[in-house]
């Protein structure tokens, strides 16, 4: 049995040569990478806070400092040397869904034209485009429809389910336009098909400086604590303009007629006021502070991850899709998507292997092949996988980093636009092997054969390769492995068996030893968390609240975000790290906003979900205890109310009269006072007794008798001065 080898804390290498970055607000370019640091050429920098100008210079930035700055959101890698984005053009990540949809619509007709040109049916001339216009339009429309159906998962929709379609124009205006798109696409690729609508429209004002100053004077006069409506302010501004124009005398120096602004112009002017200034004017300083203050490999390779091969494999094993163990943490939507209905099915394994070391750097299981499964596999290449092995395997899984080239086949999931966009955004070279030539991806194909022969043959429920080999074996009834079991078996087989066995292609070394040797001097480059959010993050629109943006029960806030005071913004959230999110605060500008609760820094969405589930289980137990206590209190309270007659009970007539008499016993009314006798003195019933002489003690106690004369009571004689007995004793 192997002992668990302690792993030293790895230093993350986020930078590479020719990478452009922003560190603490200053721009620079990496021109050399050393084992301990990166040499960076910094550009001239102007500090807005101090007014100091820092001259251009070069210095070293250690890998540890870069990793710390990345964790704290002070490091942003703006461009990688292998990135497909042209300088000065927006990246695909910054494009809106509407822009991408318009590009895809043009691309459908361009690809239809390219197919005709490639087949020799027409030449790329304007005359030929006009001659084949009808054929191009029909083929382009069919391609566009097919693209939309694939993008919306039309084949996976159940009957009656709604599908969102993005409708554009029925067809291009002319064949000349399609030819112009075709030529641009030949020169610049997909980026040349994007339009420039984002730069259209007048963003300035048509008002003269004098008109604008006059309008501002009226607005500032009306904005006060009375908080007038916009309509009232518009009326005041327009009235002031009319009065001014009526007082203009022709021939004088001040004879310019001012154009009266409309509702939209006045409303836009009010919106330009800083939110804090507007709140102070209309709510007062105290209320404004209360509401607005912040609360935040046959193939030669030279290094690890130089070439990675990815492919999918339908396992020859029936797996029980049951919701057990860790799968209970999944939401109902994910459970339905995975098809966890308890039946036995075959699963699809998507795997990635590093050619240089033969290490498995990513695996994902799904019920069918898809672009999303491939995307998740690529994402796993970048992420550290040691936490996955905790409690399952004895060894670590330290194989991760940024791949230089990914080789894959021409399957439907790998030729999708989503896949191309993902690899281009990550700066990965895409090597698409021709169909029917598996030897061009021999390493991943050999891996699947190893998994089939050394792992899957250990379990019952095998489907075999054909019906002849299967014979009378009922693979469905013999299925005994659940999806959770397969995940655990596969993880441990990879980490504790495959990575540790000597490999013939590595001259007897194990994949684990080959990785350690290849990364001893220089680890593969990694992507910063900000880049991971841009490439693999989920984009959505969220409303801004007083505590910031809320994503999955966590708040994200920073001083810079609070100063912007956004109402709604587009965010990018990555489940692999919930320390921060990206918020779009302007055209082509994203702001990194950290999580408010520091205990979630460096955590993943799985960590947060597990914590929520554990708290939910505790809450369920506490809720059951509280319900039992509430019920016992209600029962006991009802019993005590009955005992204390606080609840109405049935009485007899005699008991009712006695109860009424008891309640009237101490009733004080004027008639009772008049009918009652005259009150007597406090000592009216005191009877005078004989006082024996001093020194003599009477053998019989004194007798007290009622005094017959109530009107003139007699008091006992006052004892002498030498008598010290208390009269009241």
PDB file of C-alpha atoms in Angstrom, residues 340-491:
ATOM      1  CA  UNK A 340     -31.346  10.226 -12.623  1.00  0.00           C
ATOM      2  CA  UNK A 341     -34.576   8.230 -12.771  1.00  0.00           C
ATOM      3  CA  UNK A 342     -33.208   4.942 -11.383  1.00  0.00           C
ATOM      4  CA  UNK A 343     -32.991   3.170 -14.737  1.00  0.00           C
ATOM      5  CA  UNK A 344     -29.905   1.464 -16.169  1.00  0.00           C
ATOM      6  CA  UNK A 345     -28.201   3.376 -18.965  1.00  0.00           C
ATOM      7  CA  UNK A 346     -24.858   3.680 -20.724  1.00  0.00           C
ATOM      8  CA  UNK A 347     -22.834   6.764 -19.925  1.00  0.00           C
ATOM      9  CA  UNK A 348     -20.559   8.908 -22.059  1.00  0.00           C
ATOM     10  CA  UNK A 349     -17.055   9.538 -20.746  1.00  0.00           C
ATOM     11  CA  UNK A 350     -15.294  12.697 -21.916  1.00  0.00           C
ATOM     12  CA  UNK A 351     -11.582  12.580 -21.097  1.00  0.00           C
ATOM     13  CA  UNK A 352      -8.455  14.670 -21.693  1.00  0.00           C
ATOM     14  CA  UNK A 353      -4.906  13.267 -21.621  1.00  0.00           C
ATOM     15  CA  UNK A 354      -1.573  15.090 -21.560  1.00  0.00           C
ATOM     16  CA  UNK A 355       0.564  13.648 -24.374  1.00  0.00           C
ATOM     17  CA  UNK A 356       3.916  14.499 -22.764  1.00  0.00           C
ATOM     18  CA  UNK A 357       3.315  12.718 -19.438  1.00  0.00           C
ATOM     19  CA  UNK A 358       0.306  10.463 -20.308  1.00  0.00           C
ATOM     20  CA  UNK A 359      -1.498  11.918 -17.284  1.00  0.00           C
ATOM     21  CA  UNK A 360      -5.273  12.228 -17.303  1.00  0.00           C
ATOM     22  CA  UNK A 361      -6.004  15.907 -16.775  1.00  0.00           C
ATOM     23  CA  UNK A 362      -9.780  15.904 -17.081  1.00  0.00           C
ATOM     24  CA  UNK A 363     -12.766  13.554 -17.035  1.00  0.00           C
ATOM     25  CA  UNK A 364     -16.484  14.183 -17.174  1.00  0.00           C
ATOM     26  CA  UNK A 365     -19.475  11.834 -17.287  1.00  0.00           C
ATOM     27  CA  UNK A 366     -22.747  12.543 -19.054  1.00  0.00           C
ATOM     28  CA  UNK A 367     -25.702  10.767 -20.532  1.00  0.00           C
ATOM     29  CA  UNK A 368     -24.888  11.984 -24.052  1.00  0.00           C
ATOM     30  CA  UNK A 369     -22.157  13.765 -26.002  1.00  0.00           C
ATOM     31  CA  UNK A 370     -22.548  17.527 -26.170  1.00  0.00           C
ATOM     32  CA  UNK A 371     -20.589  20.739 -26.477  1.00  0.00           C
ATOM     33  CA  UNK A 372     -21.293  21.456 -22.813  1.00  0.00           C
ATOM     34  CA  UNK A 373     -19.665  18.163 -21.756  1.00  0.00           C
ATOM     35  CA  UNK A 374     -16.600  19.050 -23.815  1.00  0.00           C
ATOM     36  CA  UNK A 375     -16.536  22.537 -22.284  1.00  0.00           C
ATOM     37  CA  UNK A 376     -16.588  21.137 -18.757  1.00  0.00           C
ATOM     38  CA  UNK A 377     -13.721  18.781 -19.630  1.00  0.00           C
ATOM     39  CA  UNK A 378     -11.596  21.689 -20.888  1.00  0.00           C
ATOM     40  CA  UNK A 379     -12.405  23.620 -17.738  1.00  0.00           C
ATOM     41  CA  UNK A 380     -11.249  20.698 -15.589  1.00  0.00           C
ATOM     42  CA  UNK A 381      -7.823  20.852 -17.294  1.00  0.00           C
ATOM     43  CA  UNK A 382      -7.316  24.292 -15.752  1.00  0.00           C
ATOM     44  CA  UNK A 383      -8.517  23.473 -12.240  1.00  0.00           C
ATOM     45  CA  UNK A 384      -6.716  21.775  -9.384  1.00  0.00           C
ATOM     46  CA  UNK A 385      -8.158  18.284  -8.801  1.00  0.00           C
ATOM     47  CA  UNK A 386      -6.610  17.316  -5.469  1.00  0.00           C
ATOM     48  CA  UNK A 387      -9.815  18.151  -3.510  1.00  0.00           C
ATOM     49  CA  UNK A 388     -11.632  15.559  -5.638  1.00  0.00           C
ATOM     50  CA  UNK A 389      -9.415  12.767  -4.302  1.00  0.00           C
ATOM     51  CA  UNK A 390      -9.915  13.610  -0.615  1.00  0.00           C
ATOM     52  CA  UNK A 391     -11.534  10.614   1.052  1.00  0.00           C
ATOM     53  CA  UNK A 392     -11.432   8.543  -2.174  1.00  0.00           C
ATOM     54  CA  UNK A 393      -7.805   7.958  -3.179  1.00  0.00           C
ATOM     55  CA  UNK A 394      -4.495   7.813  -1.346  1.00  0.00           C
ATOM     56  CA  UNK A 395      -2.520   9.870  -3.851  1.00  0.00           C
ATOM     57  CA  UNK A 396      -2.979  13.433  -5.039  1.00  0.00           C
ATOM     58  CA  UNK A 397      -4.073  14.610  -8.485  1.00  0.00           C
ATOM     59  CA  UNK A 398      -1.795  17.638  -9.100  1.00  0.00           C
ATOM     60  CA  UNK A 399      -2.095  17.669 -12.907  1.00  0.00           C
ATOM     61  CA  UNK A 400      -3.548  20.979 -14.085  1.00  0.00           C
ATOM     62  CA  UNK A 401      -2.593  24.062 -16.071  1.00  0.00           C
ATOM     63  CA  UNK A 402      -3.086  25.898 -19.353  1.00  0.00           C
ATOM     64  CA  UNK A 403      -2.822  23.646 -22.457  1.00  0.00           C
ATOM     65  CA  UNK A 404      -1.053  24.908 -25.544  1.00  0.00           C
ATOM     66  CA  UNK A 405      -2.884  22.772 -28.121  1.00  0.00           C
ATOM     67  CA  UNK A 406      -5.979  20.609 -27.966  1.00  0.00           C
ATOM     68  CA  UNK A 407      -6.413  17.816 -30.507  1.00  0.00           C
ATOM     69  CA  UNK A 408      -9.911  16.453 -31.067  1.00  0.00           C
ATOM     70  CA  UNK A 409     -11.988  14.786 -33.731  1.00  0.00           C
ATOM     71  CA  UNK A 410     -14.676  16.272 -35.967  1.00  0.00           C
ATOM     72  CA  UNK A 411     -17.651  15.154 -33.937  1.00  0.00           C
ATOM     73  CA  UNK A 412     -20.745  17.292 -33.624  1.00  0.00           C
ATOM     74  CA  UNK A 413     -19.757  18.544 -30.183  1.00  0.00           C
ATOM     75  CA  UNK A 414     -16.308  19.599 -31.375  1.00  0.00           C
ATOM     76  CA  UNK A 415     -17.250  21.498 -34.531  1.00  0.00           C
ATOM     77  CA  UNK A 416     -19.865  23.617 -32.776  1.00  0.00           C
ATOM     78  CA  UNK A 417     -19.371  27.364 -32.659  1.00  0.00           C
ATOM     79  CA  UNK A 418     -19.468  27.230 -28.875  1.00  0.00           C
ATOM     80  CA  UNK A 419     -16.373  25.017 -28.877  1.00  0.00           C
ATOM     81  CA  UNK A 420     -14.476  27.248 -31.295  1.00  0.00           C
ATOM     82  CA  UNK A 421     -15.366  30.349 -29.315  1.00  0.00           C
ATOM     83  CA  UNK A 422     -14.256  28.714 -26.071  1.00  0.00           C
ATOM     84  CA  UNK A 423     -10.836  27.687 -27.397  1.00  0.00           C
ATOM     85  CA  UNK A 424     -10.292  31.053 -29.061  1.00  0.00           C
ATOM     86  CA  UNK A 425     -11.146  32.936 -25.874  1.00  0.00           C
ATOM     87  CA  UNK A 426      -8.771  30.734 -23.862  1.00  0.00           C
ATOM     88  CA  UNK A 427      -5.971  31.203 -26.409  1.00  0.00           C
ATOM     89  CA  UNK A 428      -5.740  27.462 -27.154  1.00  0.00           C
ATOM     90  CA  UNK A 429      -4.686  26.160 -30.566  1.00  0.00           C
ATOM     91  CA  UNK A 430      -7.451  23.989 -31.994  1.00  0.00           C
ATOM     92  CA  UNK A 431      -6.221  20.917 -33.906  1.00  0.00           C
ATOM     93  CA  UNK A 432      -9.177  19.205 -35.552  1.00  0.00           C
ATOM     94  CA  UNK A 433      -8.198  15.755 -36.696  1.00  0.00           C
ATOM     95  CA  UNK A 434      -9.969  14.536 -39.850  1.00  0.00           C
ATOM     96  CA  UNK A 435     -12.774  12.047 -39.378  1.00  0.00           C
ATOM     97  CA  UNK A 436     -11.911   8.373 -39.705  1.00  0.00           C
ATOM     98  CA  UNK A 437      -8.253   8.812 -38.691  1.00  0.00           C
ATOM     99  CA  UNK A 438      -8.106   7.846 -35.008  1.00  0.00           C
ATOM    100  CA  UNK A 439      -4.319   7.361 -35.111  1.00  0.00           C
ATOM    101  CA  UNK A 440      -3.980  11.135 -35.182  1.00  0.00           C
ATOM    102  CA  UNK A 441      -5.355  11.013 -31.652  1.00  0.00           C
ATOM    103  CA  UNK A 442      -3.808   7.717 -30.639  1.00  0.00           C
ATOM    104  CA  UNK A 443      -3.147   8.598 -27.005  1.00  0.00           C
ATOM    105  CA  UNK A 444      -6.764   9.271 -26.054  1.00  0.00           C
ATOM    106  CA  UNK A 445      -7.993   6.272 -28.050  1.00  0.00           C
ATOM    107  CA  UNK A 446      -5.494   4.019 -26.231  1.00  0.00           C
ATOM    108  CA  UNK A 447      -6.672   5.431 -22.916  1.00  0.00           C
ATOM    109  CA  UNK A 448     -10.266   4.422 -23.627  1.00  0.00           C
ATOM    110  CA  UNK A 449      -9.103   0.905 -24.488  1.00  0.00           C
ATOM    111  CA  UNK A 450      -7.210   0.737 -21.190  1.00  0.00           C
ATOM    112  CA  UNK A 451     -10.256   1.884 -19.237  1.00  0.00           C
ATOM    113  CA  UNK A 452     -12.397  -0.727 -20.977  1.00  0.00           C
ATOM    114  CA  UNK A 453     -10.012  -3.633 -20.389  1.00  0.00           C
ATOM    115  CA  UNK A 454      -8.637  -2.818 -16.938  1.00  0.00           C
ATOM    116  CA  UNK A 455     -11.546  -1.146 -15.174  1.00  0.00           C
ATOM    117  CA  UNK A 456     -14.942  -1.831 -16.721  1.00  0.00           C
ATOM    118  CA  UNK A 457     -14.404  -5.590 -17.023  1.00  0.00           C
ATOM    119  CA  UNK A 458     -14.391  -5.779 -13.244  1.00  0.00           C
ATOM    120  CA  UNK A 459     -18.110  -4.947 -13.013  1.00  0.00           C
ATOM    121  CA  UNK A 460     -21.315  -6.696 -13.972  1.00  0.00           C
ATOM    122  CA  UNK A 461     -23.694  -5.189 -16.504  1.00  0.00           C
ATOM    123  CA  UNK A 462     -21.262  -4.996 -19.442  1.00  0.00           C
ATOM    124  CA  UNK A 463     -22.853  -4.484 -22.836  1.00  0.00           C
ATOM    125  CA  UNK A 464     -19.903  -5.937 -24.813  1.00  0.00           C
ATOM    126  CA  UNK A 465     -19.029  -4.645 -28.246  1.00  0.00           C
ATOM    127  CA  UNK A 466     -21.728  -6.567 -30.152  1.00  0.00           C
ATOM    128  CA  UNK A 467     -24.619  -8.964 -29.642  1.00  0.00           C
ATOM    129  CA  UNK A 468     -22.499 -12.001 -30.571  1.00  0.00           C
ATOM    130  CA  UNK A 469     -20.070 -11.383 -27.720  1.00  0.00           C
ATOM    131  CA  UNK A 470     -22.888 -10.522 -25.327  1.00  0.00           C
ATOM    132  CA  UNK A 471     -24.756 -13.763 -26.039  1.00  0.00           C
ATOM    133  CA  UNK A 472     -27.404 -14.507 -23.415  1.00  0.00           C
ATOM    134  CA  UNK A 473     -26.009 -11.990 -20.935  1.00  0.00           C
ATOM    135  CA  UNK A 474     -28.861  -9.746 -19.771  1.00  0.00           C
ATOM    136  CA  UNK A 475     -26.830  -6.602 -19.168  1.00  0.00           C
ATOM    137  CA  UNK A 476     -29.799  -4.577 -17.920  1.00  0.00           C
ATOM    138  CA  UNK A 477     -30.787  -6.981 -15.160  1.00  0.00           C
ATOM    139  CA  UNK A 478     -27.139  -7.491 -14.177  1.00  0.00           C
ATOM    140  CA  UNK A 479     -26.455  -3.771 -13.755  1.00  0.00           C
ATOM    141  CA  UNK A 480     -25.177  -3.172 -10.230  1.00  0.00           C
ATOM    142  CA  UNK A 481     -23.025  -0.022 -10.376  1.00  0.00           C
ATOM    143  CA  UNK A 482     -24.666   3.327  -9.648  1.00  0.00           C
ATOM    144  CA  UNK A 483     -23.463   6.609 -11.083  1.00  0.00           C
ATOM    145  CA  UNK A 484     -21.972   7.635  -7.764  1.00  0.00           C
ATOM    146  CA  UNK A 485     -20.114   4.299  -7.494  1.00  0.00           C
ATOM    147  CA  UNK A 486     -18.708   4.744 -10.990  1.00  0.00           C
ATOM    148  CA  UNK A 487     -17.447   8.230 -10.162  1.00  0.00           C
ATOM    149  CA  UNK A 488     -15.606   6.932  -7.111  1.00  0.00           C
ATOM    150  CA  UNK A 489     -14.214   3.826  -8.851  1.00  0.00           C
ATOM    151  CA  UNK A 490     -13.049   5.853 -11.846  1.00  0.00           C
ATOM    152  CA  UNK A 491     -11.367   8.513  -9.700  1.00  0.00           C
TER     153      UNK A 491
END
